[in-house]
Coordinates of C-alpha atoms and ligand atoms in Angstrom, one line a residue:
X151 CA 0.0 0.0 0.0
X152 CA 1.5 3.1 -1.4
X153 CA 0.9 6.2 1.8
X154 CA 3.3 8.9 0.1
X155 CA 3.8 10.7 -2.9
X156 CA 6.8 9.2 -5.3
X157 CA 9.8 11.7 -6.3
X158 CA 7.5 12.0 -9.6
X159 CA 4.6 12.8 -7.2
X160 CA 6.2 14.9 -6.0
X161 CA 7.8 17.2 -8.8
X162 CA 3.8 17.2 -10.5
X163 CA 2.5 18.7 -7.6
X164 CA 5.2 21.6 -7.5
X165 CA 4.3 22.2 -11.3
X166 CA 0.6 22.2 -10.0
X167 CA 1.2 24.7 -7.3
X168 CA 3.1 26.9 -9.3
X169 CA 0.8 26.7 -12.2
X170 CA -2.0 28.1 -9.9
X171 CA 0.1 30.6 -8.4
X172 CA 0.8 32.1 -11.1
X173 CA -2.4 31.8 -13.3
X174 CA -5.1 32.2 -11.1
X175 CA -6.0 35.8 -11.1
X176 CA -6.1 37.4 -7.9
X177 CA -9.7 39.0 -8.2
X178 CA -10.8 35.5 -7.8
X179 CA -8.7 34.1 -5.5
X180 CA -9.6 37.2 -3.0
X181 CA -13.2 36.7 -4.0
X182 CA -13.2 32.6 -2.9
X183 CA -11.3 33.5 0.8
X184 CA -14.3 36.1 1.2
X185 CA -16.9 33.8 0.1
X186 CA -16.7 31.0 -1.8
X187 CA -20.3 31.6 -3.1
X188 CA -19.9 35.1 -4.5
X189 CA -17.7 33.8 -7.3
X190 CA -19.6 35.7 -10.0
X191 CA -20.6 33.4 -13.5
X192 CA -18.4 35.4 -15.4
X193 CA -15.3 35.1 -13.1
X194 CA -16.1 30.7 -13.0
X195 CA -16.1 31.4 -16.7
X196 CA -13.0 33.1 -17.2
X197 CA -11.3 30.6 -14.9
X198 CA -12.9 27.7 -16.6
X199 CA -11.4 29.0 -19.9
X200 CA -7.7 29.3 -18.2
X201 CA -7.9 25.7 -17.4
X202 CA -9.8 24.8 -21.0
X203 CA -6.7 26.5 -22.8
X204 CA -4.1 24.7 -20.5
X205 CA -6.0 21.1 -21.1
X206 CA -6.3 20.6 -17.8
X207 CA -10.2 21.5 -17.0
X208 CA -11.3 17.5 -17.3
X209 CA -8.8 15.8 -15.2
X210 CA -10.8 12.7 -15.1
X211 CA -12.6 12.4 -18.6
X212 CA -11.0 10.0 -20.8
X213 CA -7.9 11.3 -23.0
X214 CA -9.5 10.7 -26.0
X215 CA -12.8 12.8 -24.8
X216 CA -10.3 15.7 -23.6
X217 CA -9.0 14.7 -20.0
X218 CA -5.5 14.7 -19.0
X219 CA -4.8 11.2 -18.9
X220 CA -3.1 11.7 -14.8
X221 CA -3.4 8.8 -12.7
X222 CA -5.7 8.4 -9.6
X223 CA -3.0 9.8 -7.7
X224 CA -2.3 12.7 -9.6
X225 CA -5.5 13.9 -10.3
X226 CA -6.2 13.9 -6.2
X227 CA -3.2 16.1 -6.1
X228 CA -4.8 18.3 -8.3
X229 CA -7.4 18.6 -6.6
X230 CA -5.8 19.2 -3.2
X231 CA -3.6 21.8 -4.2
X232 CA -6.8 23.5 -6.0
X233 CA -8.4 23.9 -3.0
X234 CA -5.5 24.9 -1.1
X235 CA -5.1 27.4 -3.8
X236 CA -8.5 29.2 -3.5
X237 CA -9.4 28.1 -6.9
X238 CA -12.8 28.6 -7.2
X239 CA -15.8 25.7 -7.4
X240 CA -16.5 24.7 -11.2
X241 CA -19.6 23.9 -11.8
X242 CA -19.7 20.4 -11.9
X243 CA -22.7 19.8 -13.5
X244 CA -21.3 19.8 -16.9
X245 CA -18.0 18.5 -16.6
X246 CA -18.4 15.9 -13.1
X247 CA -22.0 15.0 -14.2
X248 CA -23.5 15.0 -17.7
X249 CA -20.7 14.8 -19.5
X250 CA -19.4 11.3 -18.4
X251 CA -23.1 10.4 -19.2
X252 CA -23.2 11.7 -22.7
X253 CA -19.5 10.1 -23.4
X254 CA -20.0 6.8 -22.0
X255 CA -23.7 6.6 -23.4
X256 CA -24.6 9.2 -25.8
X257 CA -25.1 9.0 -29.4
X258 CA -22.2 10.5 -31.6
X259 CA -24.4 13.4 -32.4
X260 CA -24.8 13.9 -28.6
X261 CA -21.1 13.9 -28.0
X262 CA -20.4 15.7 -31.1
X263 CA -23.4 18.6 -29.8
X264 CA -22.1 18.8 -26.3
X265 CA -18.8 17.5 -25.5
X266 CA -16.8 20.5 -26.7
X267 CA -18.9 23.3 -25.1
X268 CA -18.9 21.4 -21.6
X269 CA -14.9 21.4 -22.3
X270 CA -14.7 25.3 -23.6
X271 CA -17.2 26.4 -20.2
X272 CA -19.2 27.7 -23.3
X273 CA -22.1 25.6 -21.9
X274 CA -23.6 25.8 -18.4
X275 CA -25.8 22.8 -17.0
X276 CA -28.1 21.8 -13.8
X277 CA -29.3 18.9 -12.5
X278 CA -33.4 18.1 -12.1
X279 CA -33.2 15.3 -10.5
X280 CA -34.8 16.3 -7.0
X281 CA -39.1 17.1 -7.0
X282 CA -41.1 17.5 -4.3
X283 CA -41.3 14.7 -2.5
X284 CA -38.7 12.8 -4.4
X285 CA -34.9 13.9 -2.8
X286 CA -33.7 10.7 -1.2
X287 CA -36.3 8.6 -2.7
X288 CA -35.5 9.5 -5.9
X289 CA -37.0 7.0 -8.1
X290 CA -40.4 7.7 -6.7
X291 CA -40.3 10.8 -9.0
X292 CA -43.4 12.3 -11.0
X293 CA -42.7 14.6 -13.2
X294 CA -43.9 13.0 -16.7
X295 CA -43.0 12.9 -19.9
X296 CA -45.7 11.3 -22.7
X297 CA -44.3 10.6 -26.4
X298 CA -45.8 12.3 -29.3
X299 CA -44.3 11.5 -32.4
X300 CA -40.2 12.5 -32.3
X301 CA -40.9 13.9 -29.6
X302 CA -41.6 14.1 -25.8
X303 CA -43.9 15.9 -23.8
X304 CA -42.6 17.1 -20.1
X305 CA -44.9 17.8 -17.1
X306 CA -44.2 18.4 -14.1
X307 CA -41.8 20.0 -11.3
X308 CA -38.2 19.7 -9.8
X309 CA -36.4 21.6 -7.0
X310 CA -33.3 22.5 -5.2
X311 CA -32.1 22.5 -8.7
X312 CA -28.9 24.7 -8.2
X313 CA -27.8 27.6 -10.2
X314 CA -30.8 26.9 -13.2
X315 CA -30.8 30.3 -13.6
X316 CA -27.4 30.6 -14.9
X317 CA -27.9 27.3 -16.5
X318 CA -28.1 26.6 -20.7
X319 CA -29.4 23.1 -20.6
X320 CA -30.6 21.2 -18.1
X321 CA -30.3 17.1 -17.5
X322 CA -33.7 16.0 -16.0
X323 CA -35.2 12.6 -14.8
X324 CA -38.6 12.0 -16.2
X325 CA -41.6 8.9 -15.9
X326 CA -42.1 7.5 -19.1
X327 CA -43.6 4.7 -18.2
X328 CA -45.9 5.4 -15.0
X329 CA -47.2 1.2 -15.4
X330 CA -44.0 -0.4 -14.6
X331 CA -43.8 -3.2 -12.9
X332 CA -40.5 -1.6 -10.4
X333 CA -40.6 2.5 -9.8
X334 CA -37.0 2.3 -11.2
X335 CA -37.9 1.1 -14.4
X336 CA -40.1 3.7 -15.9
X337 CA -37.7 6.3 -16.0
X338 CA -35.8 8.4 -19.1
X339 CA -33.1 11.0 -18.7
X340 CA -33.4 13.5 -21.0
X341 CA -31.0 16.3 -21.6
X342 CA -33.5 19.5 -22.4
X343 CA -32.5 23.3 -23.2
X344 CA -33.6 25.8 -20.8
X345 CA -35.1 27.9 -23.4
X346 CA -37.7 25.9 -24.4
X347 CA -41.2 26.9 -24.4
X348 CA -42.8 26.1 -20.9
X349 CA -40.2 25.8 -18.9
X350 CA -40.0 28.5 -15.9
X351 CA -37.3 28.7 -13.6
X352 CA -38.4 30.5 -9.9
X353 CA -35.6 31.4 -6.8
X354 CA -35.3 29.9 -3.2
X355 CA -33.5 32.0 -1.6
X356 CA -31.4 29.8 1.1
X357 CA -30.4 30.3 4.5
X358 CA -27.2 32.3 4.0
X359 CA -29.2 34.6 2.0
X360 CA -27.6 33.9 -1.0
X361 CA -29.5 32.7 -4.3
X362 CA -28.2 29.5 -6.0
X363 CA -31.1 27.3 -5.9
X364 CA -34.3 27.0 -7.7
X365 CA -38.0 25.4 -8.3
X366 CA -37.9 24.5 -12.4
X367 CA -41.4 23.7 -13.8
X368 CA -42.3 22.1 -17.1
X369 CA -45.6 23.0 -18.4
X370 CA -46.2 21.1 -21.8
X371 CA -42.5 21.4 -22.7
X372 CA -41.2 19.4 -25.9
X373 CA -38.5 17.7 -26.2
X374 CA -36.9 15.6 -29.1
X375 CA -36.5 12.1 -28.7
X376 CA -33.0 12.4 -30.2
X377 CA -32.2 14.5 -26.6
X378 CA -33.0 11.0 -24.6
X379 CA -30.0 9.1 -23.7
X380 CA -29.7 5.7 -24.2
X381 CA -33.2 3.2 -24.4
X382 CA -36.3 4.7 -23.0
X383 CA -37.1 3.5 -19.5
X384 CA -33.6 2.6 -18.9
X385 CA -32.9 6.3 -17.2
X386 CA -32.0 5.1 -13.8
X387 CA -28.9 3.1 -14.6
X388 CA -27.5 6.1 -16.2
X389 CA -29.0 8.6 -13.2
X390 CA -26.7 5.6 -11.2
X391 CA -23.9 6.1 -13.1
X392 CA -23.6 9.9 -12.9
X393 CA -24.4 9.7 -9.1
X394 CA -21.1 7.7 -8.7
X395 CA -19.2 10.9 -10.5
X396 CA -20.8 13.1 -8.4
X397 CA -19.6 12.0 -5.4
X398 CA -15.7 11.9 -6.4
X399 CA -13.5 14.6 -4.8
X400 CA -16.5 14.6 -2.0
X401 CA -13.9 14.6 0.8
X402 CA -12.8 17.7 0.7
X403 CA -9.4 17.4 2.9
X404 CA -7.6 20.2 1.4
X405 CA -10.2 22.4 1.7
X406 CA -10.6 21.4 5.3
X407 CA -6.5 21.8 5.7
X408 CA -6.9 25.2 4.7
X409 CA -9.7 26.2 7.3
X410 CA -7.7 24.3 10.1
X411 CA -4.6 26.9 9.6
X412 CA -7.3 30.0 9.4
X413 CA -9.0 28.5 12.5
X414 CA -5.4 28.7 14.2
X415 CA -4.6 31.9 12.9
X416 CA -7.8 33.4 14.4
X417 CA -7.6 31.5 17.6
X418 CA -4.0 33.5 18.2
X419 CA -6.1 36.6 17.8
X420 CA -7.2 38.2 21.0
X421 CA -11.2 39.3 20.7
X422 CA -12.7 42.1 22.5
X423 CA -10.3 42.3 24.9
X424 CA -10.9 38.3 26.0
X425 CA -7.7 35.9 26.0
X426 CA -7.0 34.3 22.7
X427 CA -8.9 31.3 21.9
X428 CA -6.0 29.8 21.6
X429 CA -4.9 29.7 25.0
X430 CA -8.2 27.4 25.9
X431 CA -7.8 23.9 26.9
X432 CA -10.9 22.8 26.2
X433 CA -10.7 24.5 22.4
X434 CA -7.6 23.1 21.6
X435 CA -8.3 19.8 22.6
X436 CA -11.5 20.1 20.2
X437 CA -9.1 21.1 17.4
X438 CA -7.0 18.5 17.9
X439 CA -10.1 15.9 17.9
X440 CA -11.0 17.1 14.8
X441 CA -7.6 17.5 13.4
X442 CA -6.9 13.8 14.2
X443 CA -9.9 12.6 12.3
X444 CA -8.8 14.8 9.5
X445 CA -5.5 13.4 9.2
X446 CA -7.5 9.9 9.4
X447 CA -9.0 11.0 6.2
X448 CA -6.6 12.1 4.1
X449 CA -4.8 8.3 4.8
X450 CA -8.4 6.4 4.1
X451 CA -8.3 8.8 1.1
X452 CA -4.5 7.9 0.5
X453 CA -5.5 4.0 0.8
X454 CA -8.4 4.3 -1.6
X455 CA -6.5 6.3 -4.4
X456 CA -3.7 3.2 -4.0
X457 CA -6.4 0.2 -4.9
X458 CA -7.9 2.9 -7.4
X459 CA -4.3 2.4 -8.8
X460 CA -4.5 -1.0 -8.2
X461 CA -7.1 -1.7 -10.3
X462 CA -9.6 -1.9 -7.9
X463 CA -13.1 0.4 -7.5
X464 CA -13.6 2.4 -4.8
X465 CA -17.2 1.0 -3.8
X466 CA -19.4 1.5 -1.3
X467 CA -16.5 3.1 0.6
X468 CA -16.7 6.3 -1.1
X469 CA -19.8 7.2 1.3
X470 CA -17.0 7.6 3.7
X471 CA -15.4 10.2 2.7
X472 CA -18.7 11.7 1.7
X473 CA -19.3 11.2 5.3
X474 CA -16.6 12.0 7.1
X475 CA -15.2 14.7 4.7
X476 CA -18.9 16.7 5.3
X477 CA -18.8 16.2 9.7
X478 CA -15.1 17.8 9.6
X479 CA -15.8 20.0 7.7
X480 CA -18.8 21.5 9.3
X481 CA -17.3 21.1 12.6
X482 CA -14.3 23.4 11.3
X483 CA -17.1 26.0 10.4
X484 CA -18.5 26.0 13.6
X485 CA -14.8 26.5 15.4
X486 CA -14.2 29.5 13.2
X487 CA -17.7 31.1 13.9
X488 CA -17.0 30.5 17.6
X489 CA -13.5 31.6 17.4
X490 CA -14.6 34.9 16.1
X491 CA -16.7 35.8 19.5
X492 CA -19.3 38.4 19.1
X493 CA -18.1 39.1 15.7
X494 CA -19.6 35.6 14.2
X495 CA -23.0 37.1 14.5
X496 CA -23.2 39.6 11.8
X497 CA -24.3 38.3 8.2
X498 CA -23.3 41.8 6.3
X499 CA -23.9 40.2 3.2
X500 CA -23.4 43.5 1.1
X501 CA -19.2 42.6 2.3
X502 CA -19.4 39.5 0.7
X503 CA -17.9 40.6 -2.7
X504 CA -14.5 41.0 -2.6
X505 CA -15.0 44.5 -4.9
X506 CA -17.7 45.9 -2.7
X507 CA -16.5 49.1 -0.8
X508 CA -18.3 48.8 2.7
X509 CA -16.3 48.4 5.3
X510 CA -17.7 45.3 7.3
X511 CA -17.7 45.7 11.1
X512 CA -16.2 41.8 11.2
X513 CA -12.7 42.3 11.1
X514 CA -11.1 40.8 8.1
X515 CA -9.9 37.6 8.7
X516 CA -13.6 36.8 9.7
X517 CA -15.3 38.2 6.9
X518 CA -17.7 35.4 5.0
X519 CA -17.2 32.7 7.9
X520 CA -21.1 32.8 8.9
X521 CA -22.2 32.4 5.6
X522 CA -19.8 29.7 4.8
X523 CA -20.8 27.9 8.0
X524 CA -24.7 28.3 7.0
X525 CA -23.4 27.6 3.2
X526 CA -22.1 24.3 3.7
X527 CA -24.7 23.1 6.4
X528 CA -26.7 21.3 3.1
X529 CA -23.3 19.5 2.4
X530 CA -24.3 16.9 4.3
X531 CA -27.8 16.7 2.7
X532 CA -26.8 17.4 -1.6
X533 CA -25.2 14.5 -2.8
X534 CA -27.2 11.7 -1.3
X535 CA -27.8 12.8 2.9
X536 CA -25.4 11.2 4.8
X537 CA -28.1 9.1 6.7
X538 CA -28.2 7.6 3.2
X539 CA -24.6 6.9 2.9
X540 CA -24.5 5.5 6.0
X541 CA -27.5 2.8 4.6
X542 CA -25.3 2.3 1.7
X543 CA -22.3 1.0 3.5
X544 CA -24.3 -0.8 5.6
X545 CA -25.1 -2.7 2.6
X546 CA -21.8 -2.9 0.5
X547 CA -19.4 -3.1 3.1
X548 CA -20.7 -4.6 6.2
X549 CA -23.5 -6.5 4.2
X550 CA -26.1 -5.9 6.6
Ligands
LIG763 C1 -27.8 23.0 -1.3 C2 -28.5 22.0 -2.0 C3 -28.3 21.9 -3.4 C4 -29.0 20.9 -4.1 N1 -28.8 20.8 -5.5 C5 -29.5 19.9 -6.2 C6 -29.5 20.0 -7.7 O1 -28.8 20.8 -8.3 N2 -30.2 19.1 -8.3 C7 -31.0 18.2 -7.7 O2 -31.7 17.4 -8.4 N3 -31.1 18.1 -6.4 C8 -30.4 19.0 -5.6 N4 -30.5 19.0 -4.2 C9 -31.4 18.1 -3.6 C10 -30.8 17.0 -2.8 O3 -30.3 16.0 -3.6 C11 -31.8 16.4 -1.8 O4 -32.1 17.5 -0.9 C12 -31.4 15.2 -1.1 O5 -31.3 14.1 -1.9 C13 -32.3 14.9 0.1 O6 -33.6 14.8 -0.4 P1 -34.8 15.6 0.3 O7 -34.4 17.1 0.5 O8 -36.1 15.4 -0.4 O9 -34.9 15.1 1.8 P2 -35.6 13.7 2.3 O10 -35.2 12.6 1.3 O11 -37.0 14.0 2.5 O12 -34.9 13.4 3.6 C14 -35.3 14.1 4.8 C15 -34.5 13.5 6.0 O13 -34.8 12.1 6.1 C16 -33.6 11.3 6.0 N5 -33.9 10.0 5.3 C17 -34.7 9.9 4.2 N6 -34.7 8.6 3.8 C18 -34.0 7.9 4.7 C19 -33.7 6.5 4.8 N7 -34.1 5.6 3.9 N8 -32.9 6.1 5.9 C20 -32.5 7.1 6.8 N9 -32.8 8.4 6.7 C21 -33.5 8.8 5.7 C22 -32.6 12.1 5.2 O14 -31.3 11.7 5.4 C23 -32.9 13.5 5.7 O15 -32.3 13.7 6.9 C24 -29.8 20.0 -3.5 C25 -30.0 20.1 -2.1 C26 -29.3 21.1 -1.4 C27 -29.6 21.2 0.1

């Protein structure tokens, strides 16, 4: 079992780090310390487009499809010293999602259609998976779609369906065939432009007061049948299939390794005249608890990338790193809210933008940390709740 990085490991990740040193602007990176969340479209776009023209925005498609052909290994350094970096989210829908969907199942037309604007961040997608109703238990879903000639028919309704608003086309789970014998079997993914006819996107606004998420309704819109991927009725082994993507870099750790050292930074601070946080026994034995556990990961993390290398599939075990990645993380959140003392209360969500002029009355270093905390609260709910991945290892590793 391979637990640290080879010379050649090694040397990648400095060409990593000092590729994102020196190429990701420094708007953005100031914007994603503030708040993650505040990343504006057309800053995601222009960094989407630095890492298009390098031929690194695709790390895990295929090399033939446009990835980078890295190993296991490498792409997880990528993607730690990405979020050490303060590069900003992608959207994922597109590139984590659909797009292994259309390559490994599409048509040639599909691929040809939507491949390269995924690649080029010319394209922006959402998911409508979740209704109503239908979030965990997803294949109970209603929202239907009835064949007319070459095309399809969609009625119905999906929510929590993030960033629609900003979003070009949209991959959505419909009932085609409301008779079958399993709920599972009756399903078609369709991959549907947001400007059709009928289709209205409306805002939730969620609890850090930001607007990402949205209700989408369909009210008679028509689709082409050529926009169904693979067989009719077969939707829900590809809605599988992309779920499994989804959940790949879940973990988080060097996100998390970055909060620890802000959380330490703070801590050192004295607040209102009170004794650094630091100085607490109690606090620093919870920061150690936590760091322990995060240290934990990154080996189980370490472990899995080394039978990923082996030849071996990650499995059920990915849920724990969904897990696990999510409860350290929010637990870090929380720290850094309390660490900041009084000054955790305010939301001052007109400072959020790193370009804004008003002077917030959290100091700095604090700036963002309550929305981030209130942010990341659903992390443990998008995805697949972790109640759920807890059932699933239940059932593929201790086969209960
Ligand atoms: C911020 C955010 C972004 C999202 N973005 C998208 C998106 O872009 N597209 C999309 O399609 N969806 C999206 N979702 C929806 C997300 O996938 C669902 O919220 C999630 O699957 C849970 O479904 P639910 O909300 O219906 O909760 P429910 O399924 O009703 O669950 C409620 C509670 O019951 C528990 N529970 C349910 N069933 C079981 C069980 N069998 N065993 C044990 N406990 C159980 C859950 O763990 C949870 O705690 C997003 C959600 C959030 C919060």
């Amino acid at each position: 079992m391979q637990l640290q990085f080879t010379p050649e490991e090694r040397a990648f990740r400095d060409e990593v780090r000092t590729f994102l040193r020196e190429n990701l602007p420094e708007h953005i990176r100031d914007q994603v310390i503030r708040a993650p969340s505040y990343v504006s479209k057309e800053d995601v776009r222009l960094w989407h487009k630095i890492l298009y023209e390098k031929g690194w925005i695709a790390p895990a498609w295929p090399k033939e499809y446009g990835g980078t052909g890295w190993t296991a290994t490498q792409r997880h350094i990528w993607g730690e010293e990405y979020q050490a970096a303060h590069a900003p989210r992608l959207s994922p829908f597109g590139l984590t999602m659909v797009g292994p969907v259309i390559y490994t199942y599409g048509t040639e037309e599909q691929k040809r259609q939507h491949l390269p604007p995924i690649l080029s961040g010319d394209i922006f997608w959402c998911q409508g998976y979740s209704e109503p109703g239908s979030g965990s238990d997803l294949a109970s879903l209603k929202t239907r779609a009835v064949r007319e000639g070459d095309e399809y028919v969609v009625n119905g309704q999906k929510i929590w369906t993030s960033h629609a608003h900003h979003a070009d086309w949209i991959f959505a789970l419909v009932r085609t065939d409301p008779g079958a014998r399993k709920k599972q079997e009756g399903i078609s993914f369709l991959l549907i432009d947001m400007k059709t006819p009928g289709l209205e996107v409306r805002p939730i606004i969620s609890i850090d007061g930001s607007h990402y998420l949205n209700e989408v309704f369909f009210t008679d819109v028509r689709v082409p049948v050529e926009n169904r991927i693979g067989e009719e009725n077969k939707g829900w082994t590809y809605a599988k299939f992309l779920l499994g993507h989804e959940r790949t870099g879940i973990a988080g750790v060097g996100q998390s390794k970055a909060k620890v050292e802000r959380l330490k930074r703070i801590a050192e601070i004295e607040q209102a005249g009170l004794r650094p946080l630091a100085e607490d026994p109690d606090f620093r034995s919870r920061l150690s608890a936590v760091e322990a556990k995060l240290t934990a990961l990154d080996y189980t993390l370490l472990r899995m990338l080394s039978k990923e290398e082996a030849g071996q599939g990650p499995g059920a075990e990915v849920s724990m790193l969904k897990i696990n990645g999510t409860e350290i993380e929010q637990a870090l959140n929380e720290m850094l809210v309390e660490a900041l003392g009084y000054y955790g209360m305010p939301y001052e969500l007109e400072s959020l933008r790193a370009d804004t002029n008003v002077d917030p009355v959290v100091p700095r270093h604090g700036v963002g940390l309550m929305t981030e905390h209130l942010l990341r609260r659903a992390a443990s709910i998008y995805g697949g709740t972790n109640e759920i991945q807890r059932n699933i290892i239940a059932k593929g590793v201790l086969g209960l």
